[in-house]
Amino acid sequence: MLWPHKDLLCITQLTAAEILYVFRMARRFAEINTRPVKKVPTLKGKSVILFFVEPSTRTKTSFDIAGKRLSADTYSLAASSSSLRKGENLKDSALTLQAMHPDALVLRHHQSGASEFLARRLSCSVINAGDGWHAHPTQALLDGFTLSEVWGDDMAGKTVLIVGDIAHSRVARSDVLLFTALGAQVRICAPRTLLPAGVRQWPVEVFSDLTEACKGVDAVVCLRLQLERQKAGLLPDLREYARTYGLGARHLSKANPGVLVMHPGPMNRGVEIDAALADAENSLILDQVSAGVATRMALLFLFLTRKDATDQGDARGDQVESPQPQSPSLQED
Amino acid sequence: MPGPDLIVRNVLWQDELVSLWIEQGVVRRLAPPDEPCSEGEQLHGGGALLLPGLIDAHVHLREPGFEYKEDIASGLEAAARGGFSAVLAMANTRPVNDSAAVTSFMRDRAAATHPLGPRLHPVGALTKGLVGQELAPLAELAEAGCVAFSNDGLPVASPDLFRRAMEYASDLGLVVIDHCEDPVLAEGASMNEGRISGLLGLKGQPVVAESMQVARDILLAEYLDLPIHLAHISCRQSVELIRWAKARGVRVSAETCPHYLLWTEEMVQGYNTLAKVNPPLRTDDDVLALRQAVREGVIDILVTDHAPHADHEKEVPMDEAPNGISGLDTALSLSWKLVREGVLSPQDLCALWSARPGALFSLPVNRFQPGDPADFILFNPDLEWTVTPETLRSKGKNTPCLGQTLPGRVVAHGIAGKILFHNVDAS
Ligand SMILES: [Zn+2]
């Protein structure tokens, strides 16, 4: 498959076939992560800038490991570094970054639309690692990949519930788009104060009662609750939130047998999710972390070899249907 | 009887070819096009539409304090080219126009840079520093030449202070213009609250942030039996409240802008900061309600809310971008789009952009009756132009029209019988 996209900004850009192609690539890369020597030369000589204006150890580490396992050079630019500090005009940041000639930029930013803003100004690939409340496409892809490892690629007939602060969650927005693209039914459950405007027009069923929402679901995604929502007047207090919207065994008993539990992390145990549930057998929370590295390896591979594929223009084209794409560059070091 | 100083020949007034005779700065009469007269300067209109000079009751000229965005010279130049013979300039300058010194400075700058006009009428701050804590010296401001008062941009939250401001202004015979916005409901918003804000992950401003304040103002105006003018109305709910108030005889008047009649929140897709304006662009339903309200006179006048900003200020993520659209250059062309779409008639335009704002703010208006001020424009509706940074006279290039082709150009502009420009080739 010729990867047609310069940037990964939002799940809406991707067709279902492209999403599944990412999963297939991720499956191949996941295997590398289990080898004694976890490194291949695939992206040798490529440079990836990790530009995390909003701090996130977890996602940044995941991208960093993914890049290094493919032999790309990764450079971290923290928000606090002198020239690219938070508060600098983003356009000037873009120009500075452009002058460093990276092959890809992974951006985490506290403002919705920041990745699109940079993508329009940079010639390199921009991968959105979370922008404001808008989108977190790589999280959605790794969530989908995690579920596809259990369910297979066809999610028709499955029901996924997302519970928590939907309004301020880029993960929720991207998950809804991805799960529905793959044929799953999606439900969301939150107090009205944490639902986004216009949610009735989303392709989801909306619940305010978690027990009702859990009836007959196959997977539950718990979202992290930002503790400042209470101060913003959106919640009375955390104890009440935990009692009403914290996922517990009593809710899951209404779900379908084998129901899976997910959380994008980092968790507030006892707030969004009962502490024991996070460690239970049907919890995929740690699988998500592993899947994160594999999925990001797949994405870096696709975006960083995109030009090469275009230049060759033949050999690796049109292989979207192939479950085992012939990638000579996947050979071991 | 002395002869005319100026005859504008061969222009269309209400579907008839006429010539406009001007004498000592005022209209002498509309005459048959070929009525001979050997006296006075002759200006050939080439069949262009004759319209009164427009009045824009809501602009931000940025001087003093923000001359990099716009100054009085560039703002009035954009006004002149856009067909405006008079503008009301809001007080959110730096320093704020809350003293006679600032008012006089603005008027002096206008006279120095544009001695023939357009005329600049300052709007004084309602509260000191626009902070909303203490009344500004309204009598001093009125004496210095302010024609109205407003806290535009920083609406007064306290109903009590707002009431006192209305009462105090009424003694001076001047109207209060309110930017209707509940500051708490609107806090941090960068677009309309609704479907698109939900998808883009942006904080939205709900329509009730506007309509609640509209309701407050209407109720105060009725209780006090005082006039109130509501700025840049953007949504159906406000329109319905204003219609109700007018039916009750409340002394309320209202304005909206061409952008609320033409565009919706869809314009913000792709995080388009050029479409970030306050109040925000709303929905199709709001556009329909506003169009009807403008036709019916529920909304009395059109204004630009001309809000120029520098490019670098808009080239930022949505949350950081300042609100505003640069409007003086494009207002008449956008209004003409509404004429083409059958929303408004050319007569409506004269009322919305000239007669009614003149009446509301006690400014002289040209109805082409003998003795009216000879403020006029010649407008060629068939001439199209493409909006580029170069074609805009304002320093502010911040308009979602960039790159669009718009109908109609002002080909000549006269104020008090003096020609500001006449581009005969363009007609
Ligand atoms: Zn305003």
PDB file of N, CA and C in Angstrom, chain A residues 89-91 109 111-114 116-117 120-121 131 133-134 173 196-198 201-202, chain B residues 193-195 197-203 270-272 312 314-320:
ATOM      1  N   ASN A  89       5.224  31.908  20.122  1.00  0.00           N
ATOM      2  CA  ASN A  89       4.342  31.850  18.980  1.00  0.00           C
ATOM      3  C   ASN A  89       4.551  30.520  18.239  1.00  0.00           C
ATOM      4  N   LEU A  90       3.449  29.805  18.011  1.00  0.00           N
ATOM      5  CA  LEU A  90       3.562  28.468  17.415  1.00  0.00           C
ATOM      6  C   LEU A  90       4.101  28.538  15.991  1.00  0.00           C
ATOM      7  N   LYS A  91       3.811  29.649  15.308  1.00  0.00           N
ATOM      8  CA  LYS A  91       4.329  29.789  13.946  1.00  0.00           C
ATOM      9  C   LYS A  91       5.856  29.867  13.969  1.00  0.00           C
ATOM     10  N   HIS A 109       0.090  19.009  22.136  1.00  0.00           N
ATOM     11  CA  HIS A 109      -0.134  20.433  22.399  1.00  0.00           C
ATOM     12  C   HIS A 109      -1.444  20.599  23.148  1.00  0.00           C
ATOM     13  N   GLN A 111      -3.558  22.914  22.802  1.00  0.00           N
ATOM     14  CA  GLN A 111      -4.611  23.610  22.068  1.00  0.00           C
ATOM     15  C   GLN A 111      -5.157  22.773  20.922  1.00  0.00           C
ATOM     16  N   SER A 112      -6.473  22.710  20.832  1.00  0.00           N
ATOM     17  CA  SER A 112      -7.118  22.016  19.724  1.00  0.00           C
ATOM     18  C   SER A 112      -6.701  22.677  18.409  1.00  0.00           C
ATOM     19  N   GLY A 113      -6.339  21.854  17.448  1.00  0.00           N
ATOM     20  CA  GLY A 113      -5.979  22.393  16.137  1.00  0.00           C
ATOM     21  C   GLY A 113      -4.502  22.701  15.976  1.00  0.00           C
ATOM     22  N   ALA A 114      -3.722  22.532  17.054  1.00  0.00           N
ATOM     23  CA  ALA A 114      -2.296  22.880  16.961  1.00  0.00           C
ATOM     24  C   ALA A 114      -1.569  21.996  15.943  1.00  0.00           C
ATOM     25  N   GLU A 116      -2.806  20.563  13.264  1.00  0.00           N
ATOM     26  CA  GLU A 116      -3.177  20.993  11.914  1.00  0.00           C
ATOM     27  C   GLU A 116      -2.444  22.286  11.555  1.00  0.00           C
ATOM     28  N   PHE A 117      -2.316  23.145  12.533  1.00  0.00           N
ATOM     29  CA  PHE A 117      -1.608  24.418  12.345  1.00  0.00           C
ATOM     30  C   PHE A 117      -0.172  24.159  11.889  1.00  0.00           C
ATOM     31  N   ARG A 120       0.244  22.385   8.305  1.00  0.00           N
ATOM     32  CA  ARG A 120       0.108  23.266   7.144  1.00  0.00           C
ATOM     33  C   ARG A 120       1.394  24.038   6.877  1.00  0.00           C
ATOM     34  N   ARG A 121       2.254  24.136   7.873  1.00  0.00           N
ATOM     35  CA  ARG A 121       3.442  24.959   7.700  1.00  0.00           C
ATOM     36  C   ARG A 121       4.734  24.157   7.580  1.00  0.00           C
ATOM     37  N   ASP A 131      -4.050  16.890  20.677  1.00  0.00           N
ATOM     38  CA  ASP A 131      -4.155  18.355  20.604  1.00  0.00           C
ATOM     39  C   ASP A 131      -5.413  18.805  21.339  1.00  0.00           C
ATOM     40  N   TRP A 133      -8.627  19.322  23.281  1.00  0.00           N
ATOM     41  CA  TRP A 133      -9.723  18.375  23.473  1.00  0.00           C
ATOM     42  C   TRP A 133     -10.069  17.680  22.161  1.00  0.00           C
ATOM     43  N   HIS A 134      -9.270  17.933  21.115  1.00  0.00           N
ATOM     44  CA  HIS A 134      -9.717  17.581  19.765  1.00  0.00           C
ATOM     45  C   HIS A 134      -9.487  16.127  19.390  1.00  0.00           C
ATOM     46  N   ARG A 173     -13.163  11.384  21.523  1.00  0.00           N
ATOM     47  CA  ARG A 173     -13.500  11.780  20.150  1.00  0.00           C
ATOM     48  C   ARG A 173     -12.869  10.842  19.134  1.00  0.00           C
ATOM     49  N   PRO A 196     -20.066  16.774  25.429  1.00  0.00           N
ATOM     50  CA  PRO A 196     -19.782  17.900  24.533  1.00  0.00           C
ATOM     51  C   PRO A 196     -21.057  18.436  23.870  1.00  0.00           C
ATOM     52  N   ALA A 197     -21.004  19.699  23.448  1.00  0.00           N
ATOM     53  CA  ALA A 197     -22.118  20.279  22.692  1.00  0.00           C
ATOM     54  C   ALA A 197     -22.309  19.476  21.410  1.00  0.00           C
ATOM     55  N   GLY A 198     -23.551  19.298  21.027  1.00  0.00           N
ATOM     56  CA  GLY A 198     -23.842  18.624  19.765  1.00  0.00           C
ATOM     57  C   GLY A 198     -23.667  17.126  19.808  1.00  0.00           C
ATOM     58  N   GLN A 201     -25.711  14.556  17.831  1.00  0.00           N
ATOM     59  CA  GLN A 201     -25.465  14.306  16.409  1.00  0.00           C
ATOM     60  C   GLN A 201     -24.285  13.357  16.189  1.00  0.00           C
ATOM     61  N   TRP A 202     -23.669  12.908  17.261  1.00  0.00           N
ATOM     62  CA  TRP A 202     -22.582  11.945  17.110  1.00  0.00           C
ATOM     63  C   TRP A 202     -23.185  10.559  16.844  1.00  0.00           C
TER      64      TRP A 202
ATOM     65  N   GLU B 193     -21.061  27.619  20.531  1.00  0.00           N
ATOM     66  CA  GLU B 193     -21.202  26.310  21.159  1.00  0.00           C
ATOM     67  C   GLU B 193     -22.218  25.508  20.377  1.00  0.00           C
ATOM     68  N   GLY B 194     -21.798  24.344  19.912  1.00  0.00           N
ATOM     69  CA  GLY B 194     -22.707  23.528  19.121  1.00  0.00           C
ATOM     70  C   GLY B 194     -21.973  22.366  18.499  1.00  0.00           C
ATOM     71  N   ARG B 195     -22.551  21.849  17.424  1.00  0.00           N
ATOM     72  CA  ARG B 195     -22.035  20.646  16.797  1.00  0.00           C
ATOM     73  C   ARG B 195     -20.539  20.776  16.454  1.00  0.00           C
ATOM     74  N   SER B 197     -18.195  22.970  17.522  1.00  0.00           N
ATOM     75  CA  SER B 197     -17.278  23.134  18.668  1.00  0.00           C
ATOM     76  C   SER B 197     -17.057  21.788  19.341  1.00  0.00           C
ATOM     77  N   GLY B 198     -18.127  20.962  19.409  1.00  0.00           N
ATOM     78  CA  GLY B 198     -18.000  19.626  19.991  1.00  0.00           C
ATOM     79  C   GLY B 198     -17.018  18.766  19.218  1.00  0.00           C
ATOM     80  N   LEU B 199     -17.058  18.868  17.897  1.00  0.00           N
ATOM     81  CA  LEU B 199     -16.174  18.037  17.074  1.00  0.00           C
ATOM     82  C   LEU B 199     -14.740  18.559  17.080  1.00  0.00           C
ATOM     83  N   LEU B 200     -14.600  19.878  17.062  1.00  0.00           N
ATOM     84  CA  LEU B 200     -13.251  20.439  17.004  1.00  0.00           C
ATOM     85  C   LEU B 200     -12.579  20.466  18.375  1.00  0.00           C
ATOM     86  N   GLY B 201     -13.353  20.216  19.422  1.00  0.00           N
ATOM     87  CA  GLY B 201     -12.767  20.261  20.757  1.00  0.00           C
ATOM     88  C   GLY B 201     -12.433  21.673  21.187  1.00  0.00           C
ATOM     89  N   LEU B 202     -13.287  22.613  20.810  1.00  0.00           N
ATOM     90  CA  LEU B 202     -13.074  24.004  21.205  1.00  0.00           C
ATOM     91  C   LEU B 202     -14.160  24.428  22.177  1.00  0.00           C
ATOM     92  N   LYS B 203     -13.806  25.324  23.096  1.00  0.00           N
ATOM     93  CA  LYS B 203     -14.816  25.812  24.019  1.00  0.00           C
ATOM     94  C   LYS B 203     -15.752  26.743  23.261  1.00  0.00           C
ATOM     95  N   GLY B 270     -11.469  23.608  10.184  1.00  0.00           N
ATOM     96  CA  GLY B 270     -10.050  23.739   9.886  1.00  0.00           C
ATOM     97  C   GLY B 270      -9.375  24.766  10.784  1.00  0.00           C
ATOM     98  N   TYR B 271     -10.046  25.131  11.868  1.00  0.00           N
ATOM     99  CA  TYR B 271      -9.497  26.099  12.824  1.00  0.00           C
ATOM    100  C   TYR B 271      -9.141  27.414  12.123  1.00  0.00           C
ATOM    101  N   ASN B 272     -10.123  27.908  11.362  1.00  0.00           N
ATOM    102  CA  ASN B 272      -9.931  29.143  10.602  1.00  0.00           C
ATOM    103  C   ASN B 272     -10.091  30.355  11.517  1.00  0.00           C
ATOM    104  N   HIS B 312       0.036  38.422  12.195  1.00  0.00           N
ATOM    105  CA  HIS B 312       0.676  37.502  13.142  1.00  0.00           C
ATOM    106  C   HIS B 312      -0.236  37.203  14.332  1.00  0.00           C
ATOM    107  N   LYS B 314      -3.448  36.651  14.112  1.00  0.00           N
ATOM    108  CA  LYS B 314      -4.420  35.633  13.692  1.00  0.00           C
ATOM    109  C   LYS B 314      -3.733  34.314  13.325  1.00  0.00           C
ATOM    110  N   GLU B 315      -2.417  34.363  13.074  1.00  0.00           N
ATOM    111  CA  GLU B 315      -1.682  33.145  12.715  1.00  0.00           C
ATOM    112  C   GLU B 315      -1.244  32.394  13.964  1.00  0.00           C
ATOM    113  N   VAL B 316      -2.217  31.944  14.714  1.00  0.00           N
ATOM    114  CA  VAL B 316      -1.993  31.248  15.986  1.00  0.00           C
ATOM    115  C   VAL B 316      -3.110  30.214  16.105  1.00  0.00           C
ATOM    116  N   PRO B 317      -2.990  29.288  17.062  1.00  0.00           N
ATOM    117  CA  PRO B 317      -4.109  28.378  17.263  1.00  0.00           C
ATOM    118  C   PRO B 317      -5.376  29.133  17.669  1.00  0.00           C
ATOM    119  N   MET B 318      -6.501  28.501  17.411  1.00  0.00           N
ATOM    120  CA  MET B 318      -7.812  29.129  17.585  1.00  0.00           C
ATOM    121  C   MET B 318      -7.986  29.816  18.945  1.00  0.00           C
ATOM    122  N   ASP B 319      -7.601  29.119  20.018  1.00  0.00           N
ATOM    123  CA  ASP B 319      -7.819  29.660  21.362  1.00  0.00           C
ATOM    124  C   ASP B 319      -7.132  31.008  21.561  1.00  0.00           C
ATOM    125  N   GLU B 320      -5.969  31.160  20.922  1.00  0.00           N
ATOM    126  CA  GLU B 320      -5.161  32.355  21.161  1.00  0.00           C
ATOM    127  C   GLU B 320      -5.547  33.521  20.274  1.00  0.00           C
TER     128      GLU B 320
END
